[in-house]
PDB file of C-alpha atoms in Angstrom:
ATOM      1  CA  MET A 283       0.000   0.000   0.000  1.00  0.00           C
ATOM      2  CA  VAL A 284       2.742   2.425   0.951  1.00  0.00           C
ATOM      3  CA  GLN A 285       4.715   1.479  -2.135  1.00  0.00           C
ATOM      4  CA  GLU A 286       1.737   2.211  -4.394  1.00  0.00           C
ATOM      5  CA  GLN A 287       1.277   5.647  -2.823  1.00  0.00           C
ATOM      6  CA  THR A 288       4.966   6.362  -3.270  1.00  0.00           C
ATOM      7  CA  GLU A 289       4.841   5.423  -6.938  1.00  0.00           C
ATOM      8  CA  LYS A 290       1.749   7.577  -7.475  1.00  0.00           C
ATOM      9  CA  ILE A 291       3.445  10.564  -5.853  1.00  0.00           C
ATOM     10  CA  LYS A 292       6.507   9.958  -8.010  1.00  0.00           C
ATOM     11  CA  GLU A 293       4.386   9.814 -11.144  1.00  0.00           C
ATOM     12  CA  ILE A 294       2.604  13.005 -10.178  1.00  0.00           C
ATOM     13  CA  ILE A 295       5.935  14.787  -9.626  1.00  0.00           C
ATOM     14  CA  GLU A 296       7.523  13.505 -12.831  1.00  0.00           C
ATOM     15  CA  ASP A 297       4.507  13.802 -15.100  1.00  0.00           C
ATOM     16  CA  ASP A 298       2.587  16.720 -13.754  1.00  0.00           C
ATOM     17  CA  ILE A 299       4.960  19.043 -11.893  1.00  0.00           C
ATOM     18  CA  TRP A 300       8.284  18.363 -13.642  1.00  0.00           C
ATOM     19  CA  GLY A 301       6.512  17.795 -16.958  1.00  0.00           C
ATOM     20  CA  ASN A 302       4.848  21.214 -16.755  1.00  0.00           C
ATOM     21  CA  ILE A 303       8.148  22.855 -15.748  1.00  0.00           C
ATOM     22  CA  LYS A 304       9.935  21.158 -18.620  1.00  0.00           C
ATOM     23  CA  GLU A 305       7.258  22.246 -21.093  1.00  0.00           C
ATOM     24  CA  PHE A 306       7.563  25.791 -19.783  1.00  0.00           C
ATOM     25  CA  LEU A 307      11.372  25.737 -20.094  1.00  0.00           C
ATOM     26  CA  ASP A 308      11.111  24.344 -23.631  1.00  0.00           C
ATOM     27  CA  LEU A 309       8.975  27.246 -24.789  1.00  0.00           C
ATOM     28  CA  GLY A 310      10.778  29.490 -27.232  1.00  0.00           C
ATOM     29  CA  PHE A 311      12.178  29.654 -30.745  1.00  0.00           C
ATOM     30  CA  HIS A 312      13.002  26.405 -32.556  1.00  0.00           C
ATOM     31  CA  TYR A 313      14.663  26.389 -35.953  1.00  0.00           C
ATOM     32  CA  GLY A 314      15.919  23.449 -38.047  1.00  0.00           C
ATOM     33  CA  GLU A 315      16.309  19.805 -37.225  1.00  0.00           C
ATOM     34  CA  GLY A 316      19.094  17.473 -36.202  1.00  0.00           C
ATOM     35  CA  GLU A 317      22.646  18.753 -35.633  1.00  0.00           C
ATOM     36  CA  LYS A 318      21.978  22.035 -37.422  1.00  0.00           C
ATOM     37  CA  SER A 319      18.968  22.922 -35.292  1.00  0.00           C
ATOM     38  CA  ILE A 320      18.869  26.039 -33.123  1.00  0.00           C
ATOM     39  CA  HIS A 321      16.670  26.228 -30.004  1.00  0.00           C
ATOM     40  CA  ILE A 322      16.374  29.465 -28.062  1.00  0.00           C
ATOM     41  CA  THR A 323      14.173  28.614 -25.102  1.00  0.00           C
ATOM     42  CA  ILE A 324      13.227  30.027 -21.724  1.00  0.00           C
ATOM     43  CA  GLY A 325      15.404  27.376 -20.096  1.00  0.00           C
ATOM     44  CA  LEU A 326      18.413  28.500 -22.103  1.00  0.00           C
ATOM     45  CA  LEU A 327      17.822  32.142 -21.176  1.00  0.00           C
ATOM     46  CA  LEU A 328      17.485  31.231 -17.491  1.00  0.00           C
ATOM     47  CA  LEU A 329      20.665  29.175 -17.724  1.00  0.00           C
ATOM     48  CA  LEU A 330      22.525  32.092 -19.306  1.00  0.00           C
ATOM     49  CA  THR A 331      21.215  34.431 -16.597  1.00  0.00           C
ATOM     50  CA  ALA A 332      22.402  32.074 -13.857  1.00  0.00           C
ATOM     51  CA  ALA A 333      25.791  31.717 -15.559  1.00  0.00           C
ATOM     52  CA  PHE A 334      26.115  35.522 -15.750  1.00  0.00           C
ATOM     53  CA  ILE A 335      25.254  35.938 -12.063  1.00  0.00           C
ATOM     54  CA  ILE A 336      27.728  33.265 -10.952  1.00  0.00           C
ATOM     55  CA  THR A 337      30.452  34.613 -13.260  1.00  0.00           C
ATOM     56  CA  SER A 338      29.899  38.200 -12.070  1.00  0.00           C
ATOM     57  CA  PHE A 339      30.153  37.103  -8.437  1.00  0.00           C
ATOM     58  CA  PHE A 340      33.331  35.137  -9.150  1.00  0.00           C
ATOM     59  CA  LEU A 341      34.944  38.015 -11.096  1.00  0.00           C
ATOM     60  CA  LYS A 342      34.033  40.480  -8.351  1.00  0.00           C
ATOM     61  CA  TRP A 343      35.741  38.244  -5.790  1.00  0.00           C
ATOM     62  CA  ILE A 344      38.863  38.014  -7.974  1.00  0.00           C
ATOM     63  CA  ARG A 345      38.941  41.811  -8.396  1.00  0.00           C
ATOM     64  CA  LYS A 346      38.758  42.369  -4.643  1.00  0.00           C
ATOM     65  CA  PHE A 347      41.442  39.744  -4.089  1.00  0.00           C
ATOM     66  CA  PHE A 348      43.930  41.451  -6.427  1.00  0.00           C
ATOM     67  CA  THR A 349      43.139  45.044  -5.407  1.00  0.00           C
ATOM     68  CA  ARG A 350      43.071  44.579  -1.628  1.00  0.00           C
ATOM     69  CA  LYS A 351      46.641  45.901  -1.234  1.00  0.00           C
ATOM     70  CA  MET A 352      46.656  48.388  -4.106  1.00  0.00           C
ATOM     71  CA  GLU A 353      46.609  52.155  -3.736  1.00  0.00           C
ATOM     72  CA  THR A 354      43.533  54.147  -4.753  1.00  0.00           C
ATOM     73  CA  ASP A 355      44.934  55.216  -8.131  1.00  0.00           C
ATOM     74  CA  ASP A 356      46.040  51.691  -8.971  1.00  0.00           C
ATOM     75  CA  LYS A 357      42.624  50.327  -8.015  1.00  0.00           C
ATOM     76  CA  LEU A 358      40.885  52.662 -10.450  1.00  0.00           C
ATOM     77  CA  LYS A 359      43.259  51.622 -13.234  1.00  0.00           C
ATOM     78  CA  PHE A 360      42.769  47.940 -12.461  1.00  0.00           C
ATOM     79  CA  VAL A 361      38.971  48.360 -12.587  1.00  0.00           C
ATOM     80  CA  SER A 362      39.158  49.750 -16.132  1.00  0.00           C
ATOM     81  CA  ILE A 363      41.392  46.834 -17.151  1.00  0.00           C
ATOM     82  CA  PHE A 364      39.124  44.360 -15.404  1.00  0.00           C
ATOM     83  CA  LYS A 365      36.119  45.569 -17.407  1.00  0.00           C
ATOM     84  CA  PHE A 366      37.892  44.565 -20.599  1.00  0.00           C
ATOM     85  CA  ILE A 367      38.694  41.128 -19.165  1.00  0.00           C
ATOM     86  CA  LYS A 368      35.113  40.744 -17.927  1.00  0.00           C
ATOM     87  CA  TYR A 369      33.683  41.152 -21.430  1.00  0.00           C
ATOM     88  CA  VAL A 370      35.992  38.454 -22.776  1.00  0.00           C
ATOM     89  CA  VAL A 371      34.989  36.088 -19.947  1.00  0.00           C
ATOM     90  CA  TYR A 372      31.300  36.750 -20.620  1.00  0.00           C
ATOM     91  CA  ILE A 373      31.704  35.784 -24.283  1.00  0.00           C
ATOM     92  CA  VAL A 374      33.401  32.530 -23.275  1.00  0.00           C
ATOM     93  CA  VAL A 375      30.664  31.786 -20.715  1.00  0.00           C
ATOM     94  CA  ILE A 376      27.942  32.357 -23.327  1.00  0.00           C
ATOM     95  CA  LEU A 377      29.604  29.951 -25.768  1.00  0.00           C
ATOM     96  CA  PHE A 378      30.101  27.234 -23.136  1.00  0.00           C
ATOM     97  CA  THR A 379      26.561  27.636 -21.841  1.00  0.00           C
ATOM     98  CA  MET A 380      25.075  27.351 -25.324  1.00  0.00           C
ATOM     99  CA  SER A 381      27.219  24.278 -25.966  1.00  0.00           C
ATOM    100  CA  ALA A 382      26.126  22.701 -22.677  1.00  0.00           C
ATOM    101  CA  ALA A 383      22.479  23.357 -23.605  1.00  0.00           C
ATOM    102  CA  GLY A 384      22.878  21.263 -26.734  1.00  0.00           C
ATOM    103  CA  ILE A 385      23.402  24.049 -29.275  1.00  0.00           C
ATOM    104  CA  ASN A 386      26.066  23.309 -31.864  1.00  0.00           C
ATOM    105  CA  ILE A 387      28.390  26.315 -31.682  1.00  0.00           C
ATOM    106  CA  THR A 388      30.885  24.885 -34.189  1.00  0.00           C
ATOM    107  CA  ILE A 389      29.099  26.600 -37.068  1.00  0.00           C
ATOM    108  CA  LEU A 390      29.185  29.920 -35.224  1.00  0.00           C
ATOM    109  CA  ILE A 391      32.868  29.595 -34.358  1.00  0.00           C
ATOM    110  CA  THR A 392      33.803  28.488 -37.883  1.00  0.00           C
ATOM    111  CA  ALA A 393      31.903  31.353 -39.476  1.00  0.00           C
ATOM    112  CA  SER A 394      33.549  33.922 -37.217  1.00  0.00           C
ATOM    113  CA  ALA A 395      37.065  32.397 -37.279  1.00  0.00           C
ATOM    114  CA  ALA A 396      38.178  34.467 -40.272  1.00  0.00           C
ATOM    115  CA  LEU A 397      36.790  37.592 -38.627  1.00  0.00           C
ATOM    116  CA  PHE A 398      38.609  36.836 -35.370  1.00  0.00           C
ATOM    117  CA  VAL A 399      41.901  36.252 -37.217  1.00  0.00           C
ATOM    118  CA  GLY A 400      41.576  39.546 -39.083  1.00  0.00           C
ATOM    119  CA  LEU A 401      40.718  41.435 -35.919  1.00  0.00           C
ATOM    120  CA  GLY A 402      43.595  39.750 -34.086  1.00  0.00           C
ATOM    121  CA  LEU A 403      46.122  40.860 -36.683  1.00  0.00           C
ATOM    122  CA  ALA A 404      44.699  44.368 -36.899  1.00  0.00           C
ATOM    123  CA  LEU A 405      44.501  44.796 -33.130  1.00  0.00           C
ATOM    124  CA  GLN A 406      47.743  43.014 -32.275  1.00  0.00           C
ATOM    125  CA  GLU A 407      49.545  46.150 -31.147  1.00  0.00           C
ATOM    126  CA  LEU A 408      46.447  47.295 -29.246  1.00  0.00           C
ATOM    127  CA  PHE A 409      46.429  44.058 -27.248  1.00  0.00           C
ATOM    128  CA  GLN A 410      50.155  44.436 -26.600  1.00  0.00           C
ATOM    129  CA  ASP A 411      49.537  47.912 -25.193  1.00  0.00           C
ATOM    130  CA  ILE A 412      46.702  46.656 -22.982  1.00  0.00           C
ATOM    131  CA  ILE A 413      48.798  43.764 -21.675  1.00  0.00           C
ATOM    132  CA  GLY A 414      51.642  46.227 -21.075  1.00  0.00           C
ATOM    133  CA  GLY A 415      49.271  48.439 -19.060  1.00  0.00           C
ATOM    134  CA  ILE A 416      48.229  45.444 -16.966  1.00  0.00           C
ATOM    135  CA  PHE A 417      51.857  44.545 -16.195  1.00  0.00           C
ATOM    136  CA  ILE A 418      52.688  48.159 -15.341  1.00  0.00           C
ATOM    137  CA  ILE A 419      49.949  48.198 -12.723  1.00  0.00           C
ATOM    138  CA  LEU A 420      50.620  44.737 -11.297  1.00  0.00           C
ATOM    139  CA  ASP A 421      54.417  44.923 -10.954  1.00  0.00           C
ATOM    140  CA  LYS A 422      54.460  48.721 -10.325  1.00  0.00           C
ATOM    141  CA  SER A 423      57.352  49.206 -12.739  1.00  0.00           C
ATOM    142  CA  LEU A 424      56.060  52.706 -13.504  1.00  0.00           C
ATOM    143  CA  ARG A 425      54.341  55.317 -11.335  1.00  0.00           C
ATOM    144  CA  VAL A 426      52.970  58.799 -11.800  1.00  0.00           C
ATOM    145  CA  GLY A 427      55.836  61.247 -11.206  1.00  0.00           C
ATOM    146  CA  ASP A 428      58.603  58.945 -12.451  1.00  0.00           C
ATOM    147  CA  VAL A 429      61.201  60.473 -14.775  1.00  0.00           C
ATOM    148  CA  VAL A 430      61.803  58.107 -17.695  1.00  0.00           C
ATOM    149  CA  GLU A 431      63.850  58.107 -20.878  1.00  0.00           C
ATOM    150  CA  VAL A 432      62.241  56.467 -23.918  1.00  0.00           C
ATOM    151  CA  ASP A 433      63.785  56.692 -27.406  1.00  0.00           C
ATOM    152  CA  SER A 434      66.273  59.326 -26.167  1.00  0.00           C
ATOM    153  CA  ARG A 435      63.442  61.518 -24.848  1.00  0.00           C
ATOM    154  CA  VAL A 436      63.225  62.365 -21.147  1.00  0.00           C
ATOM    155  CA  GLY A 437      59.805  62.968 -19.649  1.00  0.00           C
ATOM    156  CA  LYS A 438      57.945  63.009 -16.337  1.00  0.00           C
ATOM    157  CA  VAL A 439      54.958  60.659 -16.208  1.00  0.00           C
ATOM    158  CA  PHE A 440      51.709  62.371 -15.212  1.00  0.00           C
ATOM    159  CA  GLU A 441      49.077  59.862 -16.399  1.00  0.00           C
ATOM    160  CA  ILE A 442      48.978  56.082 -16.927  1.00  0.00           C
ATOM    161  CA  LYS A 443      46.045  54.708 -18.912  1.00  0.00           C
ATOM    162  CA  LEU A 444      45.031  51.279 -20.111  1.00  0.00           C
ATOM    163  CA  ARG A 445      46.708  51.621 -23.524  1.00  0.00           C
ATOM    164  CA  THR A 446      49.091  54.578 -23.271  1.00  0.00           C
ATOM    165  CA  THR A 447      51.206  56.513 -20.799  1.00  0.00           C
ATOM    166  CA  ARG A 448      51.515  60.290 -20.983  1.00  0.00           C
ATOM    167  CA  ALA A 449      54.579  62.265 -19.971  1.00  0.00           C
ATOM    168  CA  ILE A 450      55.717  65.884 -20.204  1.00  0.00           C
ATOM    169  CA  THR A 451      59.201  66.602 -21.576  1.00  0.00           C
ATOM    170  CA  ARG A 452      61.715  69.150 -20.368  1.00  0.00           C
ATOM    171  CA  ASP A 453      60.553  71.587 -23.051  1.00  0.00           C
ATOM    172  CA  ASP A 454      56.906  71.267 -21.867  1.00  0.00           C
ATOM    173  CA  LYS A 455      55.772  69.016 -24.712  1.00  0.00           C
ATOM    174  CA  ILE A 456      53.444  66.076 -24.148  1.00  0.00           C
ATOM    175  CA  ILE A 457      54.553  62.669 -25.408  1.00  0.00           C
ATOM    176  CA  ILE A 458      52.148  59.729 -25.622  1.00  0.00           C
ATOM    177  CA  ILE A 459      53.989  56.441 -25.069  1.00  0.00           C
ATOM    178  CA  PRO A 460      52.368  53.097 -26.013  1.00  0.00           C
ATOM    179  CA  ASN A 461      52.508  50.801 -23.005  1.00  0.00           C
ATOM    180  CA  HIS A 462      54.189  47.963 -24.930  1.00  0.00           C
ATOM    181  CA  LYS A 463      57.332  50.150 -25.054  1.00  0.00           C
ATOM    182  CA  PHE A 464      57.846  49.504 -21.337  1.00  0.00           C
ATOM    183  CA  ILE A 465      57.882  45.737 -21.998  1.00  0.00           C
ATOM    184  CA  SER A 466      59.679  45.298 -25.326  1.00  0.00           C
ATOM    185  CA  ASP A 467      62.154  48.238 -25.262  1.00  0.00           C
ATOM    186  CA  ILE A 468      64.883  49.370 -22.885  1.00  0.00           C
ATOM    187  CA  VAL A 469      63.511  52.180 -20.718  1.00  0.00           C
ATOM    188  CA  TYR A 470      65.553  54.213 -18.229  1.00  0.00           C
ATOM    189  CA  ASN A 471      63.631  55.087 -15.066  1.00  0.00           C
ATOM    190  CA  TYR A 472      65.600  57.736 -13.195  1.00  0.00           C
ATOM    191  CA  THR A 473      63.362  57.709 -10.118  1.00  0.00           C
ATOM    192  CA  GLN A 474      62.244  54.081  -9.776  1.00  0.00           C
ATOM    193  CA  ASN A 475      63.989  53.356  -6.465  1.00  0.00           C
ATOM    194  CA  HIS A 476      64.878  56.876  -5.276  1.00  0.00           C
ATOM    195  CA  LYS A 477      64.801  60.476  -6.507  1.00  0.00           C
ATOM    196  CA  THR A 478      68.526  61.130  -6.078  1.00  0.00           C
ATOM    197  CA  THR A 479      70.563  60.882  -9.289  1.00  0.00           C
ATOM    198  CA  ARG A 480      74.205  61.552 -10.123  1.00  0.00           C
ATOM    199  CA  GLU A 481      74.871  64.088 -12.864  1.00  0.00           C
ATOM    200  CA  THR A 482      78.069  65.085 -14.675  1.00  0.00           C
ATOM    201  CA  VAL A 483      79.500  68.180 -16.370  1.00  0.00           C
ATOM    202  CA  MET A 484      82.546  67.685 -18.617  1.00  0.00           C
ATOM    203  CA  VAL A 485      85.249  70.314 -19.301  1.00  0.00           C
ATOM    204  CA  GLY A 486      88.684  70.381 -20.940  1.00  0.00           C
ATOM    205  CA  VAL A 487      91.671  72.606 -20.074  1.00  0.00           C
ATOM    206  CA  SER A 488      94.897  73.315 -21.920  1.00  0.00           C
ATOM    207  CA  TYR A 489      97.969  71.142 -21.472  1.00  0.00           C
ATOM    208  CA  GLY A 490     100.245  72.690 -18.843  1.00  0.00           C
ATOM    209  CA  SER A 491      97.354  73.943 -16.687  1.00  0.00           C
ATOM    210  CA  ASN A 492      97.508  73.556 -12.902  1.00  0.00           C
ATOM    211  CA  VAL A 493      95.338  70.464 -12.379  1.00  0.00           C
ATOM    212  CA  GLU A 494      95.048  71.071  -8.606  1.00  0.00           C
ATOM    213  CA  LEU A 495      93.715  74.574  -9.273  1.00  0.00           C
ATOM    214  CA  VAL A 496      91.264  73.223 -11.864  1.00  0.00           C
ATOM    215  CA  THR A 497      90.014  70.624  -9.365  1.00  0.00           C
ATOM    216  CA  LYS A 498      89.496  73.265  -6.643  1.00  0.00           C
ATOM    217  CA  ILE A 499      87.617  75.592  -9.005  1.00  0.00           C
ATOM    218  CA  LEU A 500      85.248  72.832 -10.087  1.00  0.00           C
ATOM    219  CA  GLU A 501      84.551  71.759  -6.500  1.00  0.00           C
ATOM    220  CA  ASP A 502      83.911  75.349  -5.360  1.00  0.00           C
ATOM    221  CA  VAL A 503      81.574  76.104  -8.276  1.00  0.00           C
ATOM    222  CA  VAL A 504      79.410  73.050  -7.623  1.00  0.00           C
ATOM    223  CA  SER A 505      79.320  73.534  -3.848  1.00  0.00           C
ATOM    224  CA  ASP A 506      77.757  76.998  -4.350  1.00  0.00           C
ATOM    225  CA  GLN A 507      74.765  75.554  -6.219  1.00  0.00           C
ATOM    226  CA  ARG A 508      71.599  75.283  -4.101  1.00  0.00           C
ATOM    227  CA  ALA A 509      70.158  72.434  -6.154  1.00  0.00           C
ATOM    228  CA  VAL A 510      73.270  70.286  -5.598  1.00  0.00           C
ATOM    229  CA  LEU A 511      73.164  67.998  -2.558  1.00  0.00           C
ATOM    230  CA  LYS A 512      75.870  68.301   0.082  1.00  0.00           C
ATOM    231  CA  SER A 513      75.640  64.567   0.734  1.00  0.00           C
ATOM    232  CA  PRO A 514      76.696  62.527  -1.158  1.00  0.00           C
ATOM    233  CA  LYS A 515      79.586  64.906  -1.657  1.00  0.00           C
ATOM    234  CA  PRO A 516      80.452  66.125  -5.195  1.00  0.00           C
ATOM    235  CA  PHE A 517      83.765  64.897  -6.607  1.00  0.00           C
ATOM    236  CA  VAL A 518      86.074  65.655  -9.543  1.00  0.00           C
ATOM    237  CA  MET A 519      87.600  63.062 -11.863  1.00  0.00           C
ATOM    238  CA  PHE A 520      90.560  63.511 -14.201  1.00  0.00           C
ATOM    239  CA  GLU A 521      89.022  61.620 -17.099  1.00  0.00           C
ATOM    240  CA  ASP A 522      91.712  61.445 -19.775  1.00  0.00           C
ATOM    241  CA  PHE A 523      94.477  63.065 -21.797  1.00  0.00           C
ATOM    242  CA  GLY A 524      92.582  64.284 -24.847  1.00  0.00           C
ATOM    243  CA  ASP A 525      93.910  65.234 -28.271  1.00  0.00           C
ATOM    244  CA  SER A 526      93.833  68.950 -27.455  1.00  0.00           C
ATOM    245  CA  ALA A 527      92.961  69.156 -23.747  1.00  0.00           C
ATOM    246  CA  LEU A 528      93.104  67.596 -20.301  1.00  0.00           C
ATOM    247  CA  LEU A 529      89.599  66.233 -19.700  1.00  0.00           C
ATOM    248  CA  PHE A 530      87.901  66.675 -16.307  1.00  0.00           C
ATOM    249  CA  SER A 531      84.412  65.864 -15.011  1.00  0.00           C
ATOM    250  CA  ILE A 532      82.618  67.269 -12.008  1.00  0.00           C
ATOM    251  CA  ASN A 533      80.110  64.778 -10.565  1.00  0.00           C
ATOM    252  CA  PHE A 534      77.306  65.870  -8.253  1.00  0.00           C
ATOM    253  CA  PHE A 535      73.948  64.651  -6.922  1.00  0.00           C
ATOM    254  CA  VAL A 536      70.490  66.226  -7.227  1.00  0.00           C
ATOM    255  CA  ASN A 537      66.954  65.379  -6.124  1.00  0.00           C
ATOM    256  CA  ASP A 538      65.238  66.618  -9.279  1.00  0.00           C
ATOM    257  CA  SER A 539      66.755  65.063 -12.380  1.00  0.00           C
ATOM    258  CA  PHE A 540      63.927  66.449 -14.532  1.00  0.00           C
ATOM    259  CA  THR A 541      65.156  70.076 -14.239  1.00  0.00           C
ATOM    260  CA  VAL A 542      68.867  69.259 -13.955  1.00  0.00           C
ATOM    261  CA  GLN A 543      69.650  70.800 -17.354  1.00  0.00           C
ATOM    262  CA  ARG A 544      69.197  74.267 -15.862  1.00  0.00           C
ATOM    263  CA  VAL A 545      71.549  73.396 -13.009  1.00  0.00           C
ATOM    264  CA  LYS A 546      74.161  72.168 -15.481  1.00  0.00           C
ATOM    265  CA  SER A 547      73.838  75.371 -17.489  1.00  0.00           C
ATOM    266  CA  GLU A 548      74.455  77.525 -14.391  1.00  0.00           C
ATOM    267  CA  ILE A 549      77.475  75.396 -13.472  1.00  0.00           C
ATOM    268  CA  ARG A 550      78.969  75.839 -16.965  1.00  0.00           C
ATOM    269  CA  TYR A 551      78.466  79.629 -16.781  1.00  0.00           C
ATOM    270  CA  LYS A 552      80.320  79.802 -13.457  1.00  0.00           C
ATOM    271  CA  ILE A 553      83.094  77.464 -14.582  1.00  0.00           C
ATOM    272  CA  ASP A 554      83.775  79.686 -17.582  1.00  0.00           C
ATOM    273  CA  ALA A 555      83.830  82.818 -15.402  1.00  0.00           C
ATOM    274  CA  GLU A 556      86.149  81.272 -12.774  1.00  0.00           C
ATOM    275  CA  PHE A 557      88.512  79.932 -15.438  1.00  0.00           C
ATOM    276  CA  ARG A 558      88.794  83.429 -16.908  1.00  0.00           C
ATOM    277  CA  ASN A 559      89.508  84.935 -13.482  1.00  0.00           C
ATOM    278  CA  ASN A 560      92.213  82.343 -12.793  1.00  0.00           C
ATOM    279  CA  LYS A 561      93.627  82.403 -16.356  1.00  0.00           C
ATOM    280  CA  VAL A 562      92.748  78.760 -17.025  1.00  0.00           C
ATOM    281  CA  THR A 563      92.297  78.218 -20.754  1.00  0.00           C
ATOM    282  CA  ILE A 564      89.660  76.037 -22.369  1.00  0.00           C
ATOM    283  CA  PRO A 565      91.320  75.085 -25.676  1.00  0.00           C
ATOM    284  CA  PHE A 566      89.719  74.451 -29.024  1.00  0.00           C
ATOM    285  CA  PRO A 567      90.799  71.495 -31.195  1.00  0.00           C
ATOM    286  CA  GLN A 568      94.177  72.124 -32.867  1.00  0.00           C
ATOM    287  CA  ARG A 569      95.984  70.287 -35.638  1.00  0.00           C
ATOM    288  CA  ASP A 570      99.562  70.711 -36.891  1.00  0.00           C
ATOM    289  CA  VAL A 571     100.022  70.373 -40.654  1.00  0.00           C
ATOM    290  CA  HIS A 572     103.551  69.512 -41.886  1.00  0.00           C
ATOM    291  CA  ILE A 573     104.414  69.832 -45.607  1.00  0.00           C
ATOM    292  CA  PHE A 574     107.447  67.898 -46.859  1.00  0.00           C
ATOM    293  CA  GLN A 575     109.079  68.914 -50.209  1.00  0.00           C
ATOM    294  CA  GLN A 576     112.121  67.145 -51.654  1.00  0.00           C
ATOM    295  CA  GLY A 577     113.183  69.916 -54.038  1.00  0.00           C
ATOM    296  CA  PRO A 578     111.968  72.688 -56.325  1.00  0.00           C
ATOM    297  CA  PHE A 579     109.772  71.727 -59.256  1.00  0.00           C
ATOM    298  CA  GLN A 580     111.750  71.677 -62.566  1.00  0.00           C
ATOM    299  CA  HIS A 581     109.876  72.219 -65.827  1.00  0.00           C
ATOM    300  CA  SER A 582     112.841  70.997 -67.876  1.00  0.00           C
ATOM    301  CA  ASN A 583     112.699  67.590 -66.275  1.00  0.00           C
ATOM    302  CA  VAL A 584     109.165  67.157 -67.581  1.00  0.00           C
ATOM    303  CA  LYS A 585     110.259  68.121 -71.114  1.00  0.00           C
ATOM    304  CA  ASN A 586     113.126  65.641 -71.151  1.00  0.00           C
ATOM    305  CA  SER A 587     110.824  62.855 -70.008  1.00  0.00           C
ATOM    306  CA  GLU A 588     108.390  63.589 -72.829  1.00  0.00           C
ATOM    307  CA  LYS A 589     111.144  63.334 -75.464  1.00  0.00           C
ATOM    308  CA  GLU A 590     112.350  60.034 -74.097  1.00  0.00           C
ATOM    309  CA  TRP A 591     108.873  58.543 -74.503  1.00  0.00           C
ATOM    310  CA  GLY A 592     108.278  60.071 -77.911  1.00  0.00           C
ATOM    311  CA  LEU A 593     105.628  62.458 -76.669  1.00  0.00           C
ATOM    312  CA  GLY A 594     107.420  65.665 -77.599  1.00  0.00           C
ATOM    313  CA  ASP A 595     107.391  67.676 -80.858  1.00  0.00           C
ATOM    314  CA  ASP A 596     108.360  65.877 -84.114  1.00  0.00           C
TER     315      ASP A 596
END
């Protein structure tokens, strides 16, 4: 008796309740037959909605996990990057969900393969820039305020975007740097670890000059500059014996390498003035030309040679 009631309840659930639910989920658009058939039903739409909700929750958790220790500016940049990744994940979820629902997505993928290849080739550099922006944010290889040198141009970074980085040069011009440059090319970052940089000014003096006096003048000139740090202490190096001059360099440290060109210009002005006051000469390149001549040119010798070879007058 109990077994019969159980079977009746089971039949009611399978036939009536689940059967009605299944009929409701199967309502929708049906096109074609067999492997090439397409069925867009309420069940498929509900499945896609559930997949979107689960994926969104999972992506949100991943975003919080990666940004929990980031600064506010880096978080905002990562959010813009994450939106791009989210769209790609959604497309993949849609394709897998449709495949799991029994829809043959091979035709769709095959038809769009040529389009995807063309877009991939056309947008190859764009993707490189985006990936470069992601790496810049994750490994913090570049920050706003860093002084960098790219393609022999020095600039101070003031904005880092998903695809490009913007910097202002020493002559107040804006350069837009694709982010893939920071991955594929050699980039000098003057302020990555600290703001202090060592700078150099070269000068040559005439042979026979008092090298101790030259060293003292260079040290005194640099020590009077406000922008030059007292520690580490500036130092002078006797670089080499040049073709026309004794070569010296004065090395000093500054906190602002972006405006150091002005400091170097002031140092050169004062070096020139102090050299004049102390009668130290800055030479220009000189060359000695020696002309060797064995004897005076004889016209008769040319005439005699012509007769010997039969080239003279008949």
